[in-house]
Coordinates of C-alpha atoms in Angstrom, one line a residue:
M1 CA 20.7 -35.4 18.4
N2 CA 19.4 -39.0 19.3
N3 CA 16.8 -40.8 17.3
T4 CA 14.1 -40.1 20.0
A5 CA 14.9 -36.5 20.0
R6 CA 14.8 -36.4 16.2
A7 CA 11.5 -38.1 16.2
R8 CA 10.2 -35.5 18.5
S9 CA 11.6 -32.7 16.5
R10 CA 10.1 -34.2 13.4
S11 CA 6.5 -34.5 14.9
G12 CA 6.5 -31.0 16.3
G13 CA 7.4 -29.5 13.0
R14 CA 4.5 -31.9 11.4
H15 CA 1.9 -30.7 14.0
A16 CA 3.0 -26.8 13.5
R17 CA 2.5 -27.3 10.0
R18 CA -0.6 -29.3 10.3
T19 CA -2.1 -26.4 12.4
L20 CA -0.9 -23.7 9.8
R21 CA -2.7 -25.9 7.0
G22 CA -6.0 -25.9 9.5
A23 CA -6.3 -22.3 9.7
P24 CA -8.9 -20.4 7.7
K25 CA -8.1 -19.9 4.1
H26 CA -8.8 -16.2 4.0
E27 CA -6.8 -15.5 7.0
M28 CA -4.6 -12.6 6.2
L29 CA -1.0 -13.0 6.0
P30 CA 1.4 -11.3 8.5
G31 CA 2.9 -8.0 7.5
L32 CA 6.0 -8.9 5.3
T33 CA 9.0 -9.2 7.0
R34 CA 11.7 -9.3 4.3
N35 CA 14.7 -11.5 4.5
L36 CA 15.9 -10.9 0.9
P37 CA 18.9 -8.7 0.4
V38 CA 17.8 -5.3 -1.2
C39 CA 19.0 -4.0 -4.4
E40 CA 21.2 -0.8 -4.0
P41 CA 22.7 0.5 -7.4
M42 CA 24.3 3.4 -5.8
S43 CA 27.8 3.5 -4.0
D44 CA 28.1 5.3 -0.7
E45 CA 29.7 8.3 -2.7
Q46 CA 26.7 8.6 -5.0
V47 CA 24.2 8.5 -2.1
A48 CA 26.0 11.4 -0.8
M49 CA 25.7 13.1 -4.2
I50 CA 22.2 12.8 -4.2
D51 CA 21.8 13.9 -0.7
N52 CA 24.1 17.0 -1.2
A53 CA 22.4 17.8 -4.6
S54 CA 18.9 17.7 -2.8
M55 CA 20.1 19.8 0.0
D56 CA 21.6 22.4 -2.5
I57 CA 18.1 22.5 -4.2
L58 CA 16.5 23.1 -0.8
E59 CA 18.9 25.8 0.1
E60 CA 19.5 27.6 -3.3
V61 CA 16.4 26.9 -5.4
G62 CA 13.7 26.5 -2.7
V63 CA 10.5 24.8 -2.6
V64 CA 7.0 26.8 -2.9
F65 CA 4.6 26.2 0.1
R66 CA 1.1 27.7 -1.5
D67 CA -0.3 28.1 2.1
P68 CA -0.2 30.8 4.5
I69 CA -0.4 28.7 7.6
A70 CA 2.6 26.8 6.3
L71 CA 4.6 29.8 5.5
Q72 CA 4.2 31.3 8.9
D73 CA 5.0 27.8 10.4
W74 CA 8.4 27.8 8.5
K75 CA 9.0 31.6 9.6
D76 CA 8.4 30.6 13.3
A77 CA 10.6 27.6 12.9
G78 CA 13.5 30.0 11.5
A79 CA 13.4 29.2 7.8
D80 CA 14.3 31.5 5.1
V81 CA 10.9 32.6 3.5
R82 CA 10.8 34.8 0.6
G83 CA 7.2 35.1 -0.7
E84 CA 5.8 31.6 -1.0
R85 CA 9.2 30.2 -1.5
V86 CA 10.9 28.5 1.5
H87 CA 14.6 27.9 1.6
L88 CA 15.7 25.3 3.9
D89 CA 19.0 25.1 5.5
R90 CA 20.4 21.6 5.5
A91 CA 21.0 21.3 9.2
M92 CA 17.5 22.2 9.7
V93 CA 16.5 19.6 7.6
R94 CA 18.3 17.0 9.1
D95 CA 17.6 18.1 12.7
L96 CA 13.8 17.9 11.7
I97 CA 13.8 14.5 9.8
A98 CA 15.7 12.9 12.7
T99 CA 12.6 12.9 14.8
I100 CA 10.5 10.9 12.4
P101 CA 10.0 7.2 13.7
S102 CA 12.1 4.8 11.6
D103 CA 9.3 2.3 12.3
F104 CA 5.7 2.1 13.9
T105 CA 2.8 -0.5 14.0
Y106 CA -0.6 0.2 12.6
H107 CA -3.3 -0.7 14.8
A108 CA -6.5 -2.2 13.0
R109 CA -9.6 -2.5 14.8
N110 CA -9.0 -6.2 14.9
P111 CA -5.9 -6.5 16.9
E112 CA -4.7 -9.7 15.1
K113 CA -4.3 -7.9 12.0
N114 CA -1.9 -5.1 13.4
V115 CA 1.1 -4.6 11.0
R116 CA 4.4 -3.2 11.4
L117 CA 6.0 -0.8 9.0
G118 CA 9.5 0.3 8.5
G119 CA 13.0 -1.5 8.2
P120 CA 12.5 -5.0 6.8
H121 CA 8.5 -4.5 7.5
S122 CA 6.3 -4.1 4.9
V123 CA 2.6 -4.0 3.6
F124 CA 0.4 -4.5 0.5
V125 CA -2.4 -2.0 -0.1
P126 CA -4.8 -2.0 -2.9
M127 CA -4.9 0.6 -5.6
T128 CA -7.2 3.6 -5.0
G129 CA -8.6 6.5 -6.9
A130 CA -10.0 5.0 -10.1
P131 CA -12.8 6.8 -11.8
F132 CA -14.0 3.7 -13.6
L133 CA -14.1 0.1 -12.8
R134 CA -14.0 -3.3 -14.8
D135 CA -16.7 -5.1 -13.1
L136 CA -17.8 -8.8 -12.3
E137 CA -18.9 -8.9 -15.8
D138 CA -15.6 -7.1 -17.0
I139 CA -17.6 -4.2 -18.3
R140 CA -16.0 -0.8 -18.0
R141 CA -18.3 1.8 -16.5
N142 CA -18.6 4.4 -13.5
P143 CA -18.7 3.0 -10.0
T144 CA -20.9 3.3 -7.3
L145 CA -20.7 2.9 -3.6
D146 CA -22.0 -0.7 -3.9
D147 CA -18.8 -1.1 -6.0
L148 CA -16.7 0.3 -3.5
A149 CA -18.1 -1.9 -0.9
M150 CA -17.4 -4.8 -3.0
F151 CA -13.7 -4.0 -3.4
H152 CA -13.7 -3.4 0.2
K153 CA -15.0 -6.9 0.8
L154 CA -12.5 -8.5 -1.5
A155 CA -9.6 -6.6 0.1
H156 CA -10.8 -8.1 3.5
M157 CA -10.9 -11.6 2.0
L158 CA -7.6 -11.6 0.0
P159 CA -4.9 -12.6 2.5
A160 CA -1.8 -10.7 1.1
L161 CA -3.7 -7.3 1.2
H162 CA -3.2 -5.8 4.5
S163 CA -5.5 -2.7 4.1
S164 CA -8.7 -1.9 2.7
A165 CA -7.4 1.3 1.5
H166 CA -10.1 4.0 0.9
H167 CA -11.6 5.2 -2.5
I168 CA -10.4 2.3 -4.5
V169 CA -13.0 3.4 -7.0
E170 CA -15.0 6.6 -6.8
P171 CA -18.7 6.3 -5.9
Y172 CA -20.5 8.5 -8.4
D173 CA -23.7 8.0 -6.7
H174 CA -22.8 10.3 -4.0
P175 CA -21.9 14.2 -4.1
I176 CA -18.4 15.0 -4.2
S177 CA -18.6 17.2 -1.2
Q178 CA -20.1 14.3 0.9
R179 CA -18.3 11.3 -0.5
H180 CA -15.5 11.2 1.8
L181 CA -17.7 10.3 4.6
R182 CA -19.4 7.2 2.8
I183 CA -15.9 6.1 1.6
T184 CA -14.4 6.1 5.2
Y185 CA -17.5 4.5 6.7
S186 CA -17.1 1.5 3.8
S187 CA -13.4 1.1 4.8
M188 CA -14.3 0.8 8.5
K189 CA -17.5 -1.5 8.0
H190 CA -16.5 -4.0 5.3
S191 CA -13.0 -4.9 6.8
D192 CA -11.4 -5.1 10.1
K193 CA -7.9 -4.5 8.5
T194 CA -6.4 -1.0 8.7
F195 CA -7.3 1.3 6.2
M196 CA -6.3 4.8 4.5
G197 CA -8.1 8.1 5.3
M198 CA -9.3 10.7 2.7
T199 CA -7.2 14.0 2.4
T200 CA -9.0 15.5 -0.4
S201 CA -9.4 18.8 1.6
P202 CA -8.5 19.7 4.8
K203 CA -12.1 19.8 6.0
N204 CA -12.5 16.2 4.7
A205 CA -9.3 15.2 6.5
E206 CA -10.6 16.4 9.7
D207 CA -13.9 14.3 9.2
V208 CA -11.7 11.3 8.7
M209 CA -9.9 12.1 12.1
D210 CA -13.2 12.4 13.7
M211 CA -14.6 9.2 12.5
C212 CA -11.0 7.4 13.6
A213 CA -11.7 9.0 17.0
I214 CA -15.1 7.6 17.1
L215 CA -13.8 4.1 16.1
F216 CA -10.6 3.8 18.2
G217 CA -10.8 6.7 20.4
D218 CA -9.0 10.2 20.8
D219 CA -6.4 8.9 23.4
F220 CA -5.6 5.9 21.7
M221 CA -4.8 7.8 18.4
E222 CA -2.4 10.0 20.5
T223 CA 0.0 6.9 20.7
H224 CA -1.3 4.5 17.8
P225 CA -1.2 5.1 14.2
V226 CA -4.5 3.7 13.0
T227 CA -4.8 5.0 9.3
T228 CA -2.8 6.7 6.6
G229 CA -3.1 9.8 4.7
N230 CA -1.6 10.7 1.3
C231 CA -0.4 14.1 0.5
N232 CA 0.8 14.6 -3.2
G233 CA 3.3 17.2 -4.2
N234 CA 3.0 19.1 -7.5
S235 CA 6.3 18.5 -9.0
P236 CA 8.4 20.5 -9.6
L237 CA 8.9 21.9 -6.1
V238 CA 5.5 22.9 -4.9
W239 CA 3.2 21.9 -2.0
D240 CA -0.4 23.3 -2.3
E241 CA -2.8 24.6 0.4
T242 CA -5.1 21.5 0.0
M243 CA -2.6 18.8 0.7
L244 CA -0.7 20.7 3.4
G245 CA -4.0 21.5 5.3
A246 CA -4.8 17.8 5.1
M247 CA -1.2 17.0 6.4
R248 CA -1.9 19.3 9.4
A249 CA -5.3 17.6 10.3
F250 CA -3.3 14.0 10.3
C251 CA -0.1 15.1 11.8
R252 CA -1.6 17.2 14.7
R253 CA -3.4 13.7 15.8
N254 CA -0.3 11.7 15.3
Q255 CA -1.4 9.8 12.3
P256 CA 1.1 9.1 9.5
V257 CA 1.0 10.7 6.0
L258 CA 2.7 9.7 2.9
C259 CA 4.7 12.7 1.6
S260 CA 4.5 12.0 -2.2
P261 CA 6.0 14.0 -4.9
F262 CA 4.1 13.2 -8.2
V263 CA 6.8 12.3 -10.8
L264 CA 6.2 12.3 -14.6
G265 CA 9.8 11.6 -15.6
G266 CA 11.0 14.0 -18.2
A267 CA 7.8 16.3 -17.8
N268 CA 8.1 17.9 -14.5
T269 CA 11.3 16.3 -13.8
P270 CA 14.8 16.4 -15.8
A271 CA 14.9 13.9 -18.5
S272 CA 17.5 11.8 -16.5
V273 CA 17.1 9.3 -13.9
A274 CA 19.8 10.7 -11.2
P275 CA 18.9 14.3 -11.4
T276 CA 15.2 13.3 -11.1
I277 CA 15.9 11.5 -7.8
A278 CA 17.7 14.5 -6.6
Q279 CA 14.7 16.6 -7.3
L280 CA 12.2 14.1 -5.9
N281 CA 14.4 13.6 -2.7
A282 CA 14.3 17.3 -2.3
E283 CA 10.5 17.6 -2.6
A284 CA 10.1 14.6 0.0
L285 CA 12.4 15.9 2.5
S286 CA 10.7 19.4 2.5
A287 CA 7.4 17.9 3.0
L288 CA 8.8 15.1 5.6
A289 CA 10.5 18.0 7.6
Y290 CA 7.1 20.0 7.6
T291 CA 5.5 17.1 9.3
Q292 CA 7.8 17.6 12.1
V293 CA 7.2 21.3 12.1
I294 CA 3.6 20.4 12.9
R295 CA 4.2 17.9 15.5
K296 CA 7.5 16.7 16.4
G297 CA 7.7 13.0 16.4
C298 CA 4.7 12.2 14.7
P299 CA 5.0 9.3 11.9
A300 CA 5.4 10.0 8.4
I301 CA 6.4 8.2 5.3
Y302 CA 8.7 9.0 2.3
G303 CA 6.6 8.8 -0.6
H304 CA 6.5 9.2 -4.5
Y305 CA 4.4 8.4 -7.3
L306 CA 6.7 7.1 -10.3
S307 CA 6.0 7.4 -14.0
T308 CA 8.1 8.0 -16.9
V309 CA 6.4 10.1 -19.8
S310 CA 6.3 8.9 -23.5
M311 CA 8.4 11.3 -25.5
K312 CA 6.1 10.1 -28.5
S313 CA 2.6 10.8 -27.1
G314 CA 3.2 12.5 -23.6
A315 CA 1.4 9.5 -21.7
P316 CA 2.7 8.1 -18.6
M317 CA 4.3 4.6 -18.7
A318 CA 4.6 2.3 -16.2
G319 CA 6.8 -1.0 -16.1
T320 CA 9.8 0.8 -17.6
P321 CA 13.4 0.0 -16.7
E322 CA 14.0 3.6 -15.3
I323 CA 11.0 3.3 -13.0
S324 CA 12.9 0.3 -11.5
L325 CA 16.2 2.1 -11.2
M326 CA 14.4 4.9 -9.4
N327 CA 12.7 2.8 -6.9
F328 CA 15.9 1.0 -6.2
M329 CA 17.5 4.7 -5.7
I330 CA 14.7 6.1 -3.6
G331 CA 14.8 2.9 -1.2
Q332 CA 18.5 3.6 -0.7
M333 CA 17.8 7.4 -0.1
A334 CA 14.9 6.5 2.5
R335 CA 17.3 4.0 4.3
H336 CA 20.0 6.6 4.4
Y337 CA 17.6 8.9 6.2
G338 CA 16.1 6.1 8.5
I339 CA 12.5 6.8 7.3
P340 CA 9.9 4.4 6.0
W341 CA 9.0 4.6 2.2
R342 CA 6.1 4.1 0.1
T343 CA 6.0 2.9 -3.7
S344 CA 3.4 2.1 -6.0
N345 CA 3.2 -1.6 -7.2
T346 CA 1.2 -3.2 -9.9
L347 CA 1.0 -0.2 -12.3
G348 CA 0.2 -0.4 -16.0
G349 CA -1.3 1.3 -19.0
A350 CA -3.1 -1.6 -20.4
K351 CA -6.7 -1.1 -21.4
T352 CA -7.7 -4.5 -20.3
F353 CA -6.3 -7.4 -18.3
D354 CA -3.9 -8.9 -21.2
A355 CA -0.4 -9.7 -21.5
Q356 CA 0.7 -5.9 -21.4
A357 CA -0.9 -5.7 -18.0
G358 CA 0.7 -8.8 -16.7
Y359 CA 4.2 -7.8 -17.8
E360 CA 3.9 -4.2 -16.5
S361 CA 2.8 -5.3 -13.2
A362 CA 5.2 -8.2 -12.7
T363 CA 8.2 -5.8 -13.6
T364 CA 7.0 -3.3 -11.1
L365 CA 6.2 -5.7 -8.3
S366 CA 9.8 -7.3 -8.5
S367 CA 11.6 -4.0 -8.6
V368 CA 9.6 -2.9 -5.6
I369 CA 10.3 -6.0 -3.5
H370 CA 13.8 -5.9 -4.2
A371 CA 13.9 -2.1 -3.6
G372 CA 13.0 -3.0 0.2
A373 CA 9.6 -0.7 -0.1
N374 CA 7.7 -0.6 3.1
Y375 CA 4.1 0.8 2.1
I376 CA 3.5 -0.8 -1.1
W377 CA 0.7 0.9 -2.5
H378 CA -1.5 0.3 -5.5
S379 CA -0.9 -3.4 -5.2
A380 CA -4.3 -4.6 -6.7
G381 CA -6.6 -3.7 -9.4
W382 CA -4.7 -0.7 -11.4
N383 CA -5.1 -0.6 -15.0
E384 CA -5.4 2.0 -17.8
A385 CA -2.8 4.2 -16.1
G386 CA -5.1 4.0 -12.9
M387 CA -8.3 5.2 -14.6
H388 CA -10.0 1.9 -13.9
C389 CA -9.6 -0.9 -11.3
S390 CA -10.1 -4.2 -12.9
V391 CA -11.9 -6.9 -10.4
A392 CA -10.2 -9.6 -12.5
K393 CA -6.9 -8.0 -12.0
F394 CA -7.4 -7.1 -8.3
I395 CA -7.9 -10.9 -7.6
V396 CA -4.8 -12.0 -9.6
D397 CA -2.7 -8.8 -8.3
A398 CA -3.3 -10.0 -4.9
E399 CA -2.2 -13.5 -5.4
Q400 CA 1.1 -12.2 -7.0
C401 CA 1.6 -10.2 -3.9
A402 CA 1.1 -13.5 -1.9
M403 CA 3.7 -15.1 -4.1
A404 CA 5.9 -11.9 -3.7
H405 CA 5.3 -12.2 0.3
R406 CA 6.5 -15.8 0.0
M407 CA 9.6 -15.0 -1.8
A408 CA 10.4 -12.1 0.2
E409 CA 10.7 -14.2 3.5
G410 CA 13.4 -16.0 2.0
P411 CA 14.3 -19.8 2.4
R412 CA 12.8 -21.6 5.3
W413 CA 15.1 -23.7 7.5
D414 CA 12.6 -25.1 9.9
D415 CA 12.5 -28.6 8.1
F416 CA 16.1 -28.6 7.1
E417 CA 17.0 -31.9 9.0
E418 CA 13.6 -33.6 8.1
G419 CA 14.4 -32.9 4.4
L420 CA 17.9 -34.3 4.5
A421 CA 16.6 -37.2 6.1
A422 CA 14.4 -37.8 3.2
V423 CA 17.3 -37.9 1.0
R424 CA 18.7 -40.8 3.2
D425 CA 15.4 -42.6 3.1
I426 CA 14.9 -42.5 -0.8
G427 CA 18.4 -42.6 -1.9
P428 CA 19.3 -42.8 -5.7
G429 CA 16.9 -43.4 -8.2
G430 CA 13.8 -43.1 -6.1
H431 CA 11.0 -40.5 -5.8
Y432 CA 9.8 -38.3 -3.0
L433 CA 6.0 -38.2 -3.6
G434 CA 5.1 -40.7 -1.1
H435 CA 7.7 -39.9 1.4
P436 CA 6.1 -38.8 4.8
H437 CA 8.4 -35.5 4.7
T438 CA 6.5 -34.6 1.2
Q439 CA 2.9 -35.8 2.7
E440 CA 3.5 -33.3 5.6
N441 CA 5.2 -30.4 3.6
F442 CA 3.8 -30.4 0.0
Q443 CA 1.2 -27.7 0.7
R444 CA 3.8 -25.4 2.2
A445 CA 6.6 -26.2 0.3
F446 CA 5.9 -24.4 -3.0
F447 CA 3.4 -22.0 -3.7
M448 CA 0.7 -23.3 -5.6
P449 CA -1.4 -20.5 -7.1
E450 CA -5.2 -20.7 -7.4
L451 CA -5.6 -18.6 -10.5
F452 CA -2.8 -20.1 -12.9
D453 CA -3.7 -22.9 -14.8
N454 CA -0.7 -25.4 -15.2
N455 CA -2.6 -28.5 -16.7
S456 CA -2.0 -29.9 -20.1
I457 CA -3.6 -28.1 -23.0
E458 CA -5.8 -31.4 -23.4
Q459 CA -7.2 -30.9 -20.0
W460 CA -7.4 -27.1 -20.4
I461 CA -9.7 -27.6 -23.4
A462 CA -11.9 -30.4 -21.8
E463 CA -12.6 -27.9 -19.0
G464 CA -13.5 -25.4 -21.2
S465 CA -10.4 -23.2 -22.3
V466 CA -10.9 -20.8 -19.4
E467 CA -8.8 -17.9 -19.7
I468 CA -7.3 -16.0 -16.5
T469 CA -9.8 -13.3 -16.5
E470 CA -12.8 -15.6 -16.3
R471 CA -11.0 -17.7 -13.8
A472 CA -10.3 -14.4 -11.7
L473 CA -14.0 -13.4 -11.9
K474 CA -15.2 -16.7 -11.1
Y475 CA -13.2 -16.6 -7.9
A476 CA -14.3 -13.1 -7.0
R477 CA -17.7 -14.3 -7.1
K478 CA -16.8 -17.1 -4.8
L479 CA -15.0 -14.9 -2.3
L480 CA -18.1 -12.6 -2.3
A481 CA -20.6 -15.4 -1.5
E482 CA -18.3 -16.6 1.3
Y483 CA -17.7 -13.1 2.7
E484 CA -18.9 -12.5 6.3
E485 CA -18.9 -9.1 7.6
P486 CA -16.6 -8.3 10.5
K487 CA -19.4 -6.3 12.4
L488 CA -18.7 -3.0 14.1
D489 CA -19.3 -2.5 17.8
P490 CA -23.1 -1.4 17.5
A491 CA -22.6 1.7 19.6
K492 CA -19.7 2.7 17.6
D493 CA -21.4 1.7 14.3
E494 CA -24.6 3.9 15.7
E495 CA -22.0 6.9 16.6
L496 CA -20.4 6.8 13.3
L497 CA -23.7 6.7 11.2
D498 CA -25.1 9.6 13.5
Y499 CA -21.7 11.7 12.7
I500 CA -22.3 11.0 9.0
A501 CA -25.9 12.2 9.2
R502 CA -25.0 15.2 10.9
R503 CA -22.2 16.2 8.5
E504 CA -24.2 15.6 5.6
R505 CA -26.7 18.0 6.8
E506 CA -23.9 20.6 7.4
I507 CA -22.1 20.1 4.0
P508 CA -24.1 21.1 1.0
A509 CA -24.4 18.4 -1.7
A510 CA -22.4 19.8 -4.3
D511 CA -19.9 18.4 -7.2
A512 CA -17.1 20.0 -5.5
L513 CA -14.8 19.1 -2.6
N514 CA -15.8 20.6 0.9
Q515 CA -13.3 23.2 1.7
E516 CA -15.6 25.4 3.9
Y517 CA -18.1 23.6 6.0

């Protein structure tokens, strides 16, 4: 390359990086495309052992489907149904799961925030389901709909989060029977990223599908995933009527569901890692296969919730070595079948945002990235075994996800020649701080956390000895002050509110899930 061409190449690289630095600070990061090797602790023979053991479980032990519609569906599909227990032939299972797409694209209401899932493509999704929060004053209390809206706004503003999820916290100021409507509307209203849909009952799931149809259109949903449902299994080897009915509501509309066995290792699985994976794999495959009985070709995600149980107290534990190993192994099995997979991210049992919370979450975050997970759920806010969502931890977790996003992209090579030219320019004994390559590249070269303090202790003391919880809460308030609502189309907004009003008239206010109206 001659000097003129090299100069033009350097100038073009500088211009691209200058443009990147000028982008809005809160702009969502692209969906993660991983360029790091995945950690695969099992040999091909061991993958085959797990697969064979899982298929033996499906054929010989069977899986309970506590749902008359699902049982009839399985009979019609040719399965061996004995009472509520379904015995699945391995050839049938393989044929069914073969029609699950290996990757697909989530479509947000802002098309610039569409994200791809599957293979090397991953997304970070906040935690959900917390019955308490630690608020902007770090006080633990029951949440309201306004608190949920706050978290949806923060999810919208934090670059590494690709989804606003759904009930990040439970809004206690609305009846349980009607709560799903307000949760779904909050997800749609306060962020234009993709979101999750409530599956707390079949009727609730149908309402979510109707609201998605208002926002996106029925025809669009037939060919475009726009939301995600989660269906938890009851380990060992049980799927219940509520989850299966919700699964049908999503799959019939071609919307993906997470098929998630709920593992408490040693309590509802064997007290050993490899047999636990064999059971979990059987459970997940049985649900994944059922999605294709409902609608062949609909997207589905190999799911799980992983925890191990303390044999001293019976309490669930997070951040343990076995959870990391199970994530690595599940990733191998999902790739073996060619199915996208879900995991849980920054989990922990700490009661406050303390060192335990940081260690547990960092351990799990590292393992799920190296496991090659696709749908990385519970990525921000989780604490106290999911009993509360912490505003401070939500903020810091999201920055940790941004750091993981950068790491998993792998090394950048687009300025390789410019960097080598700087070596020649500086020579032995010099420094690079004032070199044009450093000046142009410093904001991009090394991740600079907003929330970590790397100053000297003297400067830290002079600035008030502020700990990370206080820094994070201050940053959360700043984000909320800068938040601008991504307005819904007025006609669609009105139609959504009319739908909610009608359904709230039809569904009696009650402290129970709506199963009937």
